[in-house]
Structure formats: structure tokens, C-alpha cells
Tab-separated table of C-alpha atoms and ligand atoms in Angstrom:
chain	number	residue	atom	x	y	z
A	1	UNK	CA	5.188	-15.800	-12.592
A	2	UNK	CA	6.262	-16.590	-9.409
A	3	UNK	CA	10.004	-16.166	-10.151
A	4	UNK	CA	11.521	-14.833	-7.092
A	5	UNK	CA	14.523	-12.842	-7.523
A	6	UNK	CA	17.319	-10.923	-5.270
A	7	UNK	CA	18.348	-7.739	-7.107
A	8	UNK	CA	21.241	-5.943	-6.365
A	9	UNK	CA	23.905	-3.545	-7.024
A	10	UNK	CA	21.633	-1.439	-9.217
A	11	UNK	CA	21.699	2.554	-7.942
A	12	UNK	CA	20.283	4.137	-11.595
A	13	UNK	CA	16.731	4.113	-10.581
A	14	UNK	CA	17.406	5.025	-7.258
A	15	UNK	CA	19.631	7.850	-7.744
A	16	UNK	CA	17.044	9.070	-10.329
A	17	UNK	CA	14.277	8.591	-7.742
A	18	UNK	CA	16.341	10.905	-5.733
A	19	UNK	CA	16.982	13.785	-7.380
A	20	UNK	CA	13.764	13.639	-9.917
A	21	UNK	CA	11.774	16.645	-8.284
A	22	UNK	CA	9.597	14.283	-6.095
A	23	UNK	CA	6.689	17.232	-5.807
A	24	UNK	CA	7.281	19.668	-8.708
A	25	UNK	CA	4.029	21.332	-8.924
A	26	UNK	CA	2.127	24.482	-9.906
A	27	UNK	CA	5.811	26.414	-9.448
A	28	UNK	CA	6.587	24.808	-5.923
A	29	UNK	CA	9.502	22.204	-5.560
A	30	UNK	CA	9.304	20.649	-2.177
A	31	UNK	CA	12.781	20.146	-0.897
A	32	UNK	CA	13.012	17.354	0.560
A	33	UNK	CA	17.107	16.718	0.296
A	34	UNK	CA	17.117	17.611	3.896
A	35	UNK	CA	15.268	14.870	5.212
A	36	UNK	CA	13.510	16.801	8.104
A	37	UNK	CA	10.778	18.510	6.226
A	38	UNK	CA	8.406	15.419	7.212
A	39	UNK	CA	9.165	15.592	11.123
A	40	UNK	CA	9.414	19.767	10.830
A	41	UNK	CA	6.610	21.659	12.378
A	42	UNK	CA	4.691	23.204	9.654
A	43	UNK	CA	0.917	23.597	7.729
A	44	UNK	CA	-0.276	20.210	6.704
A	45	UNK	CA	-2.838	21.946	4.576
A	46	UNK	CA	0.146	23.389	2.307
A	47	UNK	CA	2.581	20.722	3.149
A	48	UNK	CA	2.262	18.449	0.485
A	49	UNK	CA	0.594	19.145	-3.298
A	50	UNK	CA	-3.157	20.232	-3.411
A	51	UNK	CA	-5.458	19.843	-6.165
A	52	UNK	CA	-6.144	21.373	-9.286
A	53	UNK	CA	-3.775	18.431	-10.575
A	54	UNK	CA	-2.701	17.861	-14.592
A	55	UNK	CA	-4.948	15.386	-16.412
A	56	UNK	CA	-4.282	12.140	-16.381
A	57	UNK	CA	-4.965	7.995	-16.901
A	58	UNK	CA	-3.212	5.177	-16.613
A	59	UNK	CA	-3.972	1.803	-17.583
A	60	UNK	CA	-4.033	-0.490	-14.374
A	61	UNK	CA	-2.363	-1.205	-12.256
A	62	UNK	CA	-0.093	2.230	-12.902
A	63	UNK	CA	3.027	3.171	-12.833
A	64	UNK	CA	4.746	6.048	-10.376
A	65	UNK	CA	6.680	7.136	-13.091
A	66	UNK	CA	3.703	8.369	-15.016
A	67	UNK	CA	2.345	10.348	-12.097
A	68	UNK	CA	2.392	14.405	-12.161
A	69	UNK	CA	3.791	15.403	-9.458
A	70	UNK	CA	4.985	11.866	-8.522
A	71	UNK	CA	4.259	10.595	-5.088
A	72	UNK	CA	6.407	11.064	-2.121
A	73	UNK	CA	6.684	8.105	0.042
A	74	UNK	CA	9.137	9.281	2.609
A	75	UNK	CA	12.236	8.186	0.126
A	76	UNK	CA	14.467	11.027	1.748
A	77	UNK	CA	12.151	11.826	4.731
A	78	UNK	CA	11.541	8.731	6.900
A	79	UNK	CA	14.388	8.172	9.561
A	80	UNK	CA	13.998	4.878	11.249
A	81	UNK	CA	15.254	4.178	14.722
A	82	UNK	CA	15.409	0.549	15.449
A	83	UNK	CA	11.617	-0.105	15.888
A	84	UNK	CA	11.518	-3.483	13.870
A	85	UNK	CA	15.311	-4.543	13.840
A	86	UNK	CA	15.736	-7.845	12.586
A	87	UNK	CA	11.890	-8.372	11.647
A	88	UNK	CA	10.751	-10.198	8.212
A	89	UNK	CA	7.949	-8.423	6.149
A	90	UNK	CA	5.992	-9.512	3.507
A	91	UNK	CA	4.128	-6.386	1.943
A	92	UNK	CA	1.767	-7.196	-1.007
A	93	UNK	CA	2.120	-4.061	-3.513
A	94	UNK	CA	4.579	-2.999	-1.933
A	95	UNK	CA	5.850	-1.801	-5.447
A	96	UNK	CA	4.066	1.569	-5.312
A	97	UNK	CA	1.829	3.566	-3.300
A	98	UNK	CA	1.468	3.091	0.218
A	99	UNK	CA	2.959	-0.462	0.319
A	100	UNK	CA	6.434	1.348	-1.439
A	101	UNK	CA	6.063	3.614	2.052
A	102	UNK	CA	5.408	0.613	4.310
A	103	UNK	CA	8.197	-0.869	2.919
A	104	UNK	CA	10.866	1.734	3.133
A	105	UNK	CA	9.914	2.494	6.442
A	106	UNK	CA	10.085	-0.740	7.526
A	107	UNK	CA	13.573	-1.331	6.329
A	108	UNK	CA	14.703	2.454	7.768
A	109	UNK	CA	13.505	0.575	11.010
A	110	UNK	CA	15.488	-2.520	10.258
A	111	UNK	CA	13.184	-4.891	8.605
A	112	UNK	CA	14.135	-7.396	6.053
A	113	UNK	CA	11.193	-6.911	3.071
A	114	UNK	CA	9.731	-9.013	0.838
A	115	UNK	CA	7.675	-7.363	-2.042
A	116	UNK	CA	5.064	-8.598	-4.655
A	117	UNK	CA	3.431	-7.104	-7.391
A	118	UNK	CA	2.391	-7.499	-10.862
A	119	UNK	CA	4.535	-8.600	-13.365
A	120	UNK	CA	4.469	-5.099	-15.460
A	121	UNK	CA	5.052	-3.125	-12.482
A	122	UNK	CA	8.581	-4.539	-12.220
A	123	UNK	CA	10.391	-0.882	-12.786
A	124	UNK	CA	8.180	0.504	-9.938
A	125	UNK	CA	9.548	-2.676	-7.885
A	126	UNK	CA	13.279	-2.253	-8.875
A	127	UNK	CA	13.163	1.233	-7.618
A	128	UNK	CA	11.754	-0.106	-3.996
A	129	UNK	CA	14.297	-3.133	-3.982
A	130	UNK	CA	16.789	-0.692	-4.158
A	131	UNK	CA	15.895	1.511	-1.421
A	132	UNK	CA	15.630	-1.227	0.884
A	133	UNK	CA	18.871	-2.626	0.006
A	134	UNK	CA	20.340	1.127	0.363
A	135	UNK	CA	19.474	0.294	4.277
A	136	UNK	CA	21.821	-2.792	4.208
A	137	UNK	CA	18.577	-4.647	4.680
A	138	UNK	CA	17.279	-8.071	2.403
A	139	UNK	CA	15.083	-7.476	-0.229
A	140	UNK	CA	13.113	-9.872	-1.985
A	141	UNK	CA	11.202	-9.455	-5.121
A	142	UNK	CA	8.258	-11.801	-6.029
A	143	UNK	CA	6.673	-10.557	-9.062
A	144	UNK	CA	3.280	-12.485	-9.708
A	145	UNK	CA	-0.946	-12.822	-10.040
A	146	UNK	CA	-2.209	-12.858	-6.191
A	147	UNK	CA	-5.810	-14.135	-7.993
A	148	UNK	CA	-4.616	-17.259	-8.492
A	149	UNK	CA	-4.675	-19.233	-5.156
A	150	UNK	CA	-1.482	-21.443	-5.636
A	151	UNK	CA	0.308	-18.212	-6.857
A	152	UNK	CA	-0.798	-16.735	-2.886
A	153	UNK	CA	0.275	-20.108	-1.889
A	154	UNK	CA	4.149	-19.868	-3.592
A	155	UNK	CA	4.175	-16.019	-2.858
A	156	UNK	CA	4.577	-17.013	0.925
A	157	UNK	CA	6.400	-19.879	0.820
A	158	UNK	CA	8.987	-18.491	-0.957
A	159	UNK	CA	9.066	-15.139	1.051
A	160	UNK	CA	9.509	-17.322	4.410
A	161	UNK	CA	12.236	-19.299	2.626
A	162	UNK	CA	14.090	-16.441	1.180
A	163	UNK	CA	13.564	-14.007	4.738
A	164	UNK	CA	14.100	-17.234	7.022
A	165	UNK	CA	10.768	-16.524	8.596
A	166	UNK	CA	8.112	-14.178	8.598
A	167	UNK	CA	6.505	-11.403	11.819
A	168	UNK	CA	4.722	-9.050	9.445
A	169	UNK	CA	2.213	-9.971	6.982
A	170	UNK	CA	0.868	-6.326	4.759
A	171	UNK	CA	-2.268	-7.509	2.757
A	172	UNK	CA	-2.400	-4.220	1.094
A	173	UNK	CA	-2.828	-4.654	-2.878
A	174	UNK	CA	-6.304	-3.872	-4.422
A	175	UNK	CA	-7.884	-3.392	-7.717
A	176	UNK	CA	-9.940	-0.236	-8.456
A	177	UNK	CA	-12.011	0.219	-11.747
A	178	UNK	CA	-14.798	3.027	-11.204
A	179	UNK	CA	-17.936	2.287	-13.276
A	180	UNK	CA	-20.791	5.129	-13.116
A	181	UNK	CA	-23.457	2.233	-13.379
A	182	UNK	CA	-24.242	-1.158	-12.034
A	183	UNK	CA	-25.088	-1.845	-15.736
A	184	UNK	CA	-21.106	-1.492	-17.098
A	185	UNK	CA	-20.004	-3.212	-13.980
A	186	UNK	CA	-19.362	-7.060	-15.589
A	187	UNK	CA	-19.417	-10.247	-13.808
A	188	UNK	CA	-15.594	-10.188	-14.593
A	189	UNK	CA	-14.575	-7.251	-13.457
A	190	UNK	CA	-16.279	-7.821	-10.179
A	191	UNK	CA	-14.776	-11.095	-9.755
A	192	UNK	CA	-11.731	-9.925	-10.290
A	193	UNK	CA	-11.798	-7.078	-7.545
A	194	UNK	CA	-13.186	-9.727	-5.079
A	195	UNK	CA	-10.016	-11.726	-6.322
A	196	UNK	CA	-7.296	-9.471	-5.797
A	197	UNK	CA	-9.099	-7.482	-2.800
A	198	UNK	CA	-10.610	-10.588	-0.644
A	199	UNK	CA	-9.572	-13.875	-1.725
A	200	UNK	CA	-6.352	-13.014	-2.233
A	201	UNK	CA	-6.042	-11.769	1.501
A	202	UNK	CA	-7.717	-14.887	2.844
A	203	UNK	CA	-5.117	-17.287	0.880
A	204	UNK	CA	-1.983	-15.119	1.516
A	205	UNK	CA	-3.134	-15.413	5.523
A	206	UNK	CA	-4.129	-18.912	5.429
A	207	UNK	CA	-0.696	-19.546	3.969
A	208	UNK	CA	1.150	-17.425	6.512
A	209	UNK	CA	-0.646	-18.405	9.661
A	210	UNK	CA	1.776	-21.445	10.450
A	211	UNK	CA	4.667	-19.430	9.714
A	212	UNK	CA	3.753	-16.760	12.493
A	213	UNK	CA	4.703	-16.636	15.774
A	214	UNK	CA	3.459	-14.693	19.129
A	215	UNK	CA	4.520	-10.953	17.915
A	216	UNK	CA	3.694	-11.605	14.933
A	217	UNK	CA	1.142	-8.736	13.307
A	218	UNK	CA	-1.194	-8.711	10.017
A	219	UNK	CA	-1.737	-5.331	8.609
A	220	UNK	CA	-4.555	-5.028	5.939
A	221	UNK	CA	-4.963	-2.047	3.757
A	222	UNK	CA	-9.447	-1.357	3.861
A	223	UNK	CA	-10.538	1.848	3.116
A	224	UNK	CA	-12.426	5.041	3.869
A	225	UNK	CA	-14.785	3.116	1.156
A	226	UNK	CA	-15.677	0.811	3.414
A	227	UNK	CA	-17.933	3.101	5.475
A	228	UNK	CA	-18.748	5.765	3.256
A	229	UNK	CA	-18.838	4.125	-0.140
A	230	UNK	CA	-18.928	5.821	-3.491
A	231	UNK	CA	-21.336	5.327	-6.287
A	232	UNK	CA	-18.816	4.521	-8.790
A	233	UNK	CA	-16.916	2.068	-6.754
A	234	UNK	CA	-19.999	-0.338	-6.082
A	235	UNK	CA	-17.314	-3.353	-6.160
A	236	UNK	CA	-14.284	-1.935	-4.827
A	237	UNK	CA	-16.323	-0.651	-1.884
A	238	UNK	CA	-17.675	-4.297	-0.677
A	239	UNK	CA	-14.370	-5.394	-0.529
A	240	UNK	CA	-13.188	-2.991	1.435
A	241	UNK	CA	-16.254	-3.645	3.978
A	242	UNK	CA	-14.748	-7.336	3.923
A	243	UNK	CA	-11.520	-6.591	4.788
A	244	UNK	CA	-13.053	-4.312	8.210
A	245	UNK	CA	-14.726	-7.795	8.851
A	246	UNK	CA	-11.790	-10.175	8.130
A	247	UNK	CA	-9.282	-8.112	10.313
A	248	UNK	CA	-11.587	-8.051	13.457
A	249	UNK	CA	-12.929	-11.486	13.123
A	250	UNK	CA	-9.254	-12.990	12.440
A	251	UNK	CA	-8.262	-10.736	15.169
A	252	UNK	CA	-10.368	-12.422	17.728
A	253	UNK	CA	-10.005	-15.886	16.390
A	254	UNK	CA	-5.750	-15.743	16.852
A	255	UNK	CA	-5.732	-13.297	19.720
A	256	UNK	CA	-4.687	-16.265	22.165
A	257	UNK	CA	-1.836	-17.208	19.608
A	258	UNK	CA	-0.281	-14.236	20.546
A	259	UNK	CA	-0.983	-12.802	16.952
A	260	UNK	CA	-2.654	-8.941	16.104
A	261	UNK	CA	-4.399	-8.275	13.392
A	262	UNK	CA	-5.296	-4.613	12.234
A	263	UNK	CA	-6.548	-2.415	9.632
A	264	UNK	CA	-5.752	0.986	8.231
A	265	UNK	CA	-8.577	2.664	6.065
A	266	UNK	CA	-7.045	5.491	4.181
A	267	UNK	CA	-9.081	8.288	2.256
A	268	UNK	CA	-7.747	9.628	-0.543
A	269	UNK	CA	-3.863	8.903	-1.084
A	270	UNK	CA	-1.861	10.251	-4.370
A	271	UNK	CA	-0.740	6.459	-5.760
A	272	UNK	CA	-1.061	5.134	-9.341
A	273	UNK	CA	-4.300	3.178	-8.041
A	274	UNK	CA	-6.165	6.915	-8.694
A	275	UNK	CA	-5.263	8.019	-12.395
A	276	UNK	CA	-5.494	3.893	-13.397
A	277	UNK	CA	-9.282	3.454	-11.693
A	278	UNK	CA	-10.371	7.256	-13.308
A	279	UNK	CA	-12.721	7.085	-16.738
A	280	UNK	CA	-11.640	10.348	-17.706
A	281	UNK	CA	-8.341	11.982	-17.038
A	282	UNK	CA	-9.775	14.877	-15.816
A	283	UNK	CA	-11.610	13.075	-13.109
A	284	UNK	CA	-8.485	13.557	-11.213
A	285	UNK	CA	-8.234	16.734	-11.443
A	286	UNK	CA	-9.921	17.779	-7.970
A	287	UNK	CA	-8.682	14.523	-6.324
A	288	UNK	CA	-8.463	14.893	-2.619
A	289	UNK	CA	-10.079	18.882	-3.121
A	290	UNK	CA	-13.404	17.531	-0.852
A	291	UNK	CA	-11.663	16.499	2.282
A	292	UNK	CA	-11.275	19.096	5.405
A	293	UNK	CA	-7.472	19.648	4.508
A	294	UNK	CA	-8.234	20.264	1.000
A	295	UNK	CA	-5.861	17.710	-0.616
A	296	UNK	CA	-4.973	14.266	-0.988
A	297	UNK	CA	-2.582	12.637	1.442
A	298	UNK	CA	0.973	11.444	0.038
A	299	UNK	CA	1.692	7.691	0.760
A	300	UNK	CA	4.789	9.260	3.216
A	301	UNK	CA	2.068	10.155	5.746
A	302	UNK	CA	1.080	6.538	6.253
A	303	UNK	CA	4.142	4.621	6.406
A	304	UNK	CA	4.632	5.978	9.818
A	305	UNK	CA	0.841	4.282	10.756
A	306	UNK	CA	1.868	0.631	9.412
A	307	UNK	CA	5.198	0.726	11.552
A	308	UNK	CA	3.536	1.851	14.869
A	309	UNK	CA	1.382	-1.774	13.656
A	310	UNK	CA	3.714	-3.430	12.777
A	311	UNK	CA	5.907	-3.015	16.192
A	312	UNK	CA	5.474	-4.053	19.713
A	313	UNK	CA	4.949	-0.520	20.565
A	314	UNK	CA	0.949	-1.229	19.114
A	315	UNK	CA	0.600	-3.983	21.919
A	316	UNK	CA	-2.798	-3.979	22.617
A	317	UNK	CA	-4.124	-2.719	19.472
A	318	UNK	CA	-6.146	-5.793	17.774
A	319	UNK	CA	-9.023	-5.987	15.932
A	320	UNK	CA	-8.670	-2.078	15.242
A	321	UNK	CA	-8.907	0.177	12.376
A	322	UNK	CA	-7.082	2.962	11.905
A	323	UNK	CA	-8.253	5.949	9.392
A	324	UNK	CA	-6.169	8.357	7.916
A	325	UNK	CA	-7.872	10.605	5.772
A	326	UNK	CA	-7.568	14.153	5.987
A	327	UNK	CA	-10.702	15.151	7.762
A	328	UNK	CA	-13.578	13.412	5.864
A	329	UNK	CA	-14.871	9.631	6.547
A	330	UNK	CA	-14.704	7.154	8.840
A	331	UNK	CA	-13.110	5.156	11.213
B	1	NAD	P1	-1.510	1.345	-5.876
B	1	NAD	O1	-1.532	1.106	-6.935
B	1	NAD	O2	0.480	1.890	-5.924
B	1	NAD	O3	-0.963	-0.325	-5.604
B	1	NAD	C1	-1.844	-1.204	-5.911
B	1	NAD	C2	-1.069	-2.544	-5.783
B	1	NAD	O4	-1.929	-3.449	-5.761
B	1	NAD	C3	-0.165	-2.297	-6.765
B	1	NAD	O5	1.026	-1.746	-7.212
B	1	NAD	C4	-0.299	-3.768	-7.462
B	1	NAD	O6	0.916	-4.669	-7.416
B	1	NAD	C5	-1.040	-4.312	-6.701
B	1	NAD	N1	-2.185	-5.315	-7.166
B	1	NAD	C6	-3.660	-4.916	-7.980
B	1	NAD	N2	-3.782	-6.071	-8.509
B	1	NAD	C7	-3.172	-7.303	-8.294
B	1	NAD	C8	-2.467	-8.465	-8.713
B	1	NAD	N3	-3.795	-9.353	-9.239
B	1	NAD	N4	-1.983	-9.326	-7.979
B	1	NAD	C9	-0.767	-8.439	-7.549
B	1	NAD	N5	-0.737	-7.521	-6.813
B	1	NAD	C10	-1.625	-7.061	-7.320
B	1	NAD	O7	-1.947	1.684	-4.937
B	1	NAD	P2	-2.061	2.448	-3.523
B	1	NAD	O8	-3.033	3.317	-3.469
B	1	NAD	O9	-0.896	2.880	-2.685
B	1	NAD	O10	-3.332	0.954	-3.034
B	1	NAD	C11	-2.401	0.181	-1.520
B	1	NAD	C12	-3.621	-0.152	-0.720
B	1	NAD	O11	-4.479	1.353	-0.562
B	1	NAD	C13	-4.823	-0.703	-1.459
B	1	NAD	O12	-5.665	-1.735	-1.019
B	1	NAD	C14	-6.184	0.480	-2.075
B	1	NAD	O13	-7.579	-0.260	-2.005
B	1	NAD	C15	-5.658	1.090	-0.748
B	1	NAD	N6	-6.362	2.452	-0.337
B	1	NAD	C16	-6.067	3.319	-1.129
B	1	NAD	C17	-6.495	4.918	-1.210
B	1	NAD	C18	-5.905	5.774	-2.244
B	1	NAD	O14	-6.727	6.996	-2.184
B	1	NAD	N7	-4.921	5.779	-3.126
B	1	NAD	C19	-7.803	4.737	-0.572
B	1	NAD	C20	-8.011	3.594	0.262
B	1	NAD	C21	-7.287	2.735	0.301
B	2	MG	MG1	2.220	-0.648	-8.373
């Protein structure tokens, strides 16, 4: 683990990802080929797939290619405007879901991007590497398990070495496994969830601090679960609350160094985390239905927020938590 590779030249995955009907569902084939669909004025309730969703379940951490419909990460819709030119970013969980949307958006805004993920997620990671390289930016793939402190230190060291510095750190990786009763929640799962979601954020941020200069930003992915926890996410929800406190405390600690720290608290988003968290395939059928907008968010809808928080445009924002949850939950 921890092998680092710069992957280049392969375009098959990218081509497949672009030509696959990313959001073919219930007879509706979304056409993103013009690249303007996301920014054009439209009804947000029908902009993306709505429940019911076909039954599906995957073993954690799950793969993008096995999701129906396939999530949209802004592959064909996100347009950059030079907001992160020359910046160097490290994104954990950058292979899929929200981290993938951030990686694509950062690269389109001119940043070089390193992504971390688990070795079994290599196929997802390869697609992201190709999207970053397609923008002419440097892409660095660093697989490995962030539950290990030594790997976390190596991850940051390798990213800094390959990118020749670090300006943006996105602590986004997480584990989520639902258990309907506290009696079924094992010490092993509790420990693993906290190692992935909380300890790794601490270890990676600590390793990154000596490299961050004034103007650098840290973005942590929290959740509505921090504010309105689900009964079946007893361990996960606590870690997401930890992330809010960590963000606000660290923001105060490093403000005088000119480093900003913020968090994003998403509601239900259509990512591999969800089919690999449910216990029964049917549980995902109504995913997102309870929100006022009546559907889950797509990762593409979060890319612009991560760009805003990474860029100098959010210069007065630190210690803040930004919600994106379809009208339900906090903040
Ligand atoms: P995702 O599965 O695409 O991303 C999570 C990533 O975490 C995985 O891709 C994997 O690479 C990484 N990961 C998990 N365990 C790891 C380990 N031990 N070592 C290294 N990497 C590991 O799902 P996502 O929904 O995009 O998740 C991204 C973030 O968004 C997470 O922090 C999650 O808690 C948060 N979030 C998601 C939702 C949602 O509904 N999808 C809602 C609120 C918050
Ligand atoms: Mg993944």
C-alpha cells in the first residue's frame, strides 16, 4: 500500500465514462453533451434522477460503475474559469462521489490534484486521474488505507513531493455502515469508523500543516448527520459531529497563520457510500425522497461549493459549515 503512481496515456476509462448514459433512469436519458445543462435555468426537482431507485447493494467501499443510475460528477458539465490556477490539492476519497466531483472541478479551475483512495477502488481512481490529465493538470494517485497513521504521514509527504507543495487539503474520505441496533454495533466497526472519519483527518491535517502557507485552505466533509443523526448511523453520525467541532476549533487555531478551515455538510447524495452502507438492497429505493426537493443530490451539485471554499473568493470564510441538503436538515 502507499505506492504512488502518475498514470498517463490511457483514455479508455475516460471515454467509457463520457459515452455511458450517465443518468439513464426511468426512461429519461439526461443529455449532458452540450456541457451547459447544469448551469442552465431549470427546475431543480426534475434536474436529476428521482426515487424510486432500483434495489442495489455493494460491499464497502463500493464502485461507481456498479451504481444504477450512474452518479453525475460534472464530467461533462463543469466549466472552469481559472479560479484555482497553479494550486496544489490533496483530496481523500477523491476516486468517487463528492471527492471525485471536487477533483474534476479543481482540475478544470487549473489545480494539480492528488487523490487518495483504497486499493480496491483503482478502477474508479483511474477514471478520475484521466479527467484531471485531460485538463492538462498533474494527477497523482496515492492508494492506501488512512486508518493507519504511518500511511497518513506518507500520503501527505508523497503528495507534497509529487505536487511540489500543498495549498488545498480536502479531508473527505469516510466509512459509513448502518446498524439498526446498538447491540449489533461492534467495537471493531465503531473503531474503524472513528479511525477513518476522525483520526485520519487529524493525522493528515497535522502532517499537512508544516507545508501550508498563508492562503491555504482545508475543507472537511461533514454531514447533516452531525445535526440530525439517523438512528441506524450511531457511530457515523458522531464522527460527522466531531468534524464540525474539529473544523471550528482548528479554524480559530490557525487563522493568524492565514490558513482557513471550513466544512461542508451534505444531505443525501447519490454516491457509492450509500449502496455500500445499506443492509438490504430495497433500503435505497426511496433515497432522498424525504427532502423538500424530493430527490438525492448528485456529486456534481457540490463541486462548485468545494471550489468556492478552496479559492480566494471565500477569503472571509473560516470555521464555517456549509449545508447542501435539498431543503432538509442543518446547518
Ligand atoms: P464515496 O464512497 O464516493 O467516498 C468515500 C471515500 O472514502 C471512498 O471513495 C474511499 O476512497 C474513502 N475511504 C473509505 N474508507 C477508507 C480508508 N480506510 N482508507 C482510505 N480511504 C477510504 O462516498 P461520498 O458520499 O462521496 O463520501 C464523501 C464524503 O461525503 C464522506 O465524508 C461522507 O461522509 C460525506 N457525506 C456523504 C453523504 C451522502 O449521502 N453520500 C452525505 C453526507 C456526507
Ligand atoms: Mg470510492
